């Protein structure tokens, strides 16, 4: 894993609203499709690099255990 990815994974999320929008976007992708999820996240001002990472590289999504330091 490169330094950029590993550093990004341990940074806290900006706030609960962004976190909720990202989580909901992932659910939209599962329920509908990636394009719907992209549009949903864009409408909630989620940065393009975050949208790309969470929708196209699910293995790089944050995990609760990572955030808790396990």
PDB file of C-alpha atoms in Angstrom:
ATOM      1  CA  UNK A   1       0.000   0.000   0.000  1.00  0.00           C
ATOM      2  CA  UNK A   2       1.484   3.377  -0.910  1.00  0.00           C
ATOM      3  CA  UNK A   3       2.015   6.196   1.582  1.00  0.00           C
ATOM      4  CA  UNK A   4      -0.836   8.346   0.222  1.00  0.00           C
ATOM      5  CA  UNK A   5      -3.403   5.598   0.617  1.00  0.00           C
ATOM      6  CA  UNK A   6      -2.257   4.474   4.065  1.00  0.00           C
ATOM      7  CA  UNK A   7      -2.129   8.045   5.386  1.00  0.00           C
ATOM      8  CA  UNK A   8      -5.580   8.772   3.961  1.00  0.00           C
ATOM      9  CA  UNK A   9      -7.103   5.687   5.574  1.00  0.00           C
ATOM     10  CA  UNK A  10      -6.232   6.821   9.086  1.00  0.00           C
ATOM     11  CA  UNK A  11      -7.385  10.436   8.743  1.00  0.00           C
ATOM     12  CA  UNK A  12     -10.719  11.127  10.443  1.00  0.00           C
ATOM     13  CA  UNK A  13     -13.724  11.984   8.303  1.00  0.00           C
ATOM     14  CA  UNK A  14     -14.609  15.691   8.128  1.00  0.00           C
ATOM     15  CA  UNK A  15     -17.962  15.335   9.803  1.00  0.00           C
ATOM     16  CA  UNK A  16     -20.970  13.150  10.319  1.00  0.00           C
ATOM     17  CA  UNK A  17     -22.891  14.597   7.349  1.00  0.00           C
ATOM     18  CA  UNK A  18     -20.114  13.718   4.895  1.00  0.00           C
ATOM     19  CA  UNK A  19     -19.792  10.285   6.456  1.00  0.00           C
ATOM     20  CA  UNK A  20     -23.521   9.678   6.146  1.00  0.00           C
ATOM     21  CA  UNK A  21     -23.584  10.863   2.506  1.00  0.00           C
ATOM     22  CA  UNK A  22     -20.706   8.539   1.599  1.00  0.00           C
ATOM     23  CA  UNK A  23     -22.342   5.593   3.347  1.00  0.00           C
ATOM     24  CA  UNK A  24     -25.654   6.334   1.629  1.00  0.00           C
ATOM     25  CA  UNK A  25     -23.885   6.647  -1.724  1.00  0.00           C
ATOM     26  CA  UNK A  26     -22.444   3.171  -1.262  1.00  0.00           C
ATOM     27  CA  UNK A  27     -25.937   1.870  -0.544  1.00  0.00           C
ATOM     28  CA  UNK A  28     -27.278   3.625  -3.649  1.00  0.00           C
ATOM     29  CA  UNK A  29     -24.582   1.877  -5.691  1.00  0.00           C
ATOM     30  CA  UNK A  30     -25.588  -1.503  -4.253  1.00  0.00           C
ATOM     31  CA  UNK A  31     -29.302  -0.892  -4.791  1.00  0.00           C
ATOM     32  CA  UNK A  32     -29.230   0.838  -8.165  1.00  0.00           C
ATOM     33  CA  UNK A  33     -25.945   1.449  -9.975  1.00  0.00           C
ATOM     34  CA  UNK A  34     -22.694   3.361  -9.896  1.00  0.00           C
ATOM     35  CA  UNK A  35     -23.973   6.296 -11.948  1.00  0.00           C
ATOM     36  CA  UNK A  36     -26.817   6.890  -9.487  1.00  0.00           C
ATOM     37  CA  UNK A  37     -24.341   6.721  -6.609  1.00  0.00           C
ATOM     38  CA  UNK A  38     -22.015   9.227  -8.301  1.00  0.00           C
ATOM     39  CA  UNK A  39     -24.875  11.658  -8.843  1.00  0.00           C
ATOM     40  CA  UNK A  40     -26.060  11.220  -5.264  1.00  0.00           C
ATOM     41  CA  UNK A  41     -22.606  11.931  -3.835  1.00  0.00           C
ATOM     42  CA  UNK A  42     -22.001  14.865  -6.185  1.00  0.00           C
ATOM     43  CA  UNK A  43     -25.297  16.380  -5.050  1.00  0.00           C
ATOM     44  CA  UNK A  44     -23.950  16.191  -1.479  1.00  0.00           C
ATOM     45  CA  UNK A  45     -20.644  17.877  -2.418  1.00  0.00           C
ATOM     46  CA  UNK A  46     -18.481  14.823  -1.811  1.00  0.00           C
ATOM     47  CA  UNK A  47     -15.051  15.403  -3.407  1.00  0.00           C
ATOM     48  CA  UNK A  48     -14.482  13.586  -6.704  1.00  0.00           C
ATOM     49  CA  UNK A  49     -11.444  11.701  -5.362  1.00  0.00           C
ATOM     50  CA  UNK A  50     -13.524  10.324  -2.478  1.00  0.00           C
ATOM     51  CA  UNK A  51     -16.338   9.291  -4.822  1.00  0.00           C
ATOM     52  CA  UNK A  52     -13.884   7.510  -7.095  1.00  0.00           C
ATOM     53  CA  UNK A  53     -12.165   5.722  -4.229  1.00  0.00           C
ATOM     54  CA  UNK A  54     -15.246   4.466  -2.421  1.00  0.00           C
ATOM     55  CA  UNK A  55     -17.199   3.425  -5.501  1.00  0.00           C
ATOM     56  CA  UNK A  56     -14.449   2.022  -7.705  1.00  0.00           C
ATOM     57  CA  UNK A  57     -12.021   0.677  -5.103  1.00  0.00           C
ATOM     58  CA  UNK A  58     -14.123  -0.865  -2.322  1.00  0.00           C
ATOM     59  CA  UNK A  59     -11.057  -2.480  -0.764  1.00  0.00           C
ATOM     60  CA  UNK A  60      -9.858   1.044   0.098  1.00  0.00           C
ATOM     61  CA  UNK A  61     -13.007   2.014   1.975  1.00  0.00           C
ATOM     62  CA  UNK A  62     -12.647   2.866   5.606  1.00  0.00           C
ATOM     63  CA  UNK A  63     -13.442   0.147   8.070  1.00  0.00           C
ATOM     64  CA  UNK A  64     -14.730   0.779  11.595  1.00  0.00           C
ATOM     65  CA  UNK A  65     -11.836  -1.208  12.982  1.00  0.00           C
ATOM     66  CA  UNK A  66      -9.317   0.974  11.118  1.00  0.00           C
ATOM     67  CA  UNK A  67     -10.884   4.121  12.511  1.00  0.00           C
ATOM     68  CA  UNK A  68     -10.840   2.693  16.031  1.00  0.00           C
ATOM     69  CA  UNK A  69      -7.162   1.786  15.739  1.00  0.00           C
ATOM     70  CA  UNK A  70      -7.506  -2.023  15.673  1.00  0.00           C
TER      71      UNK A  70
END
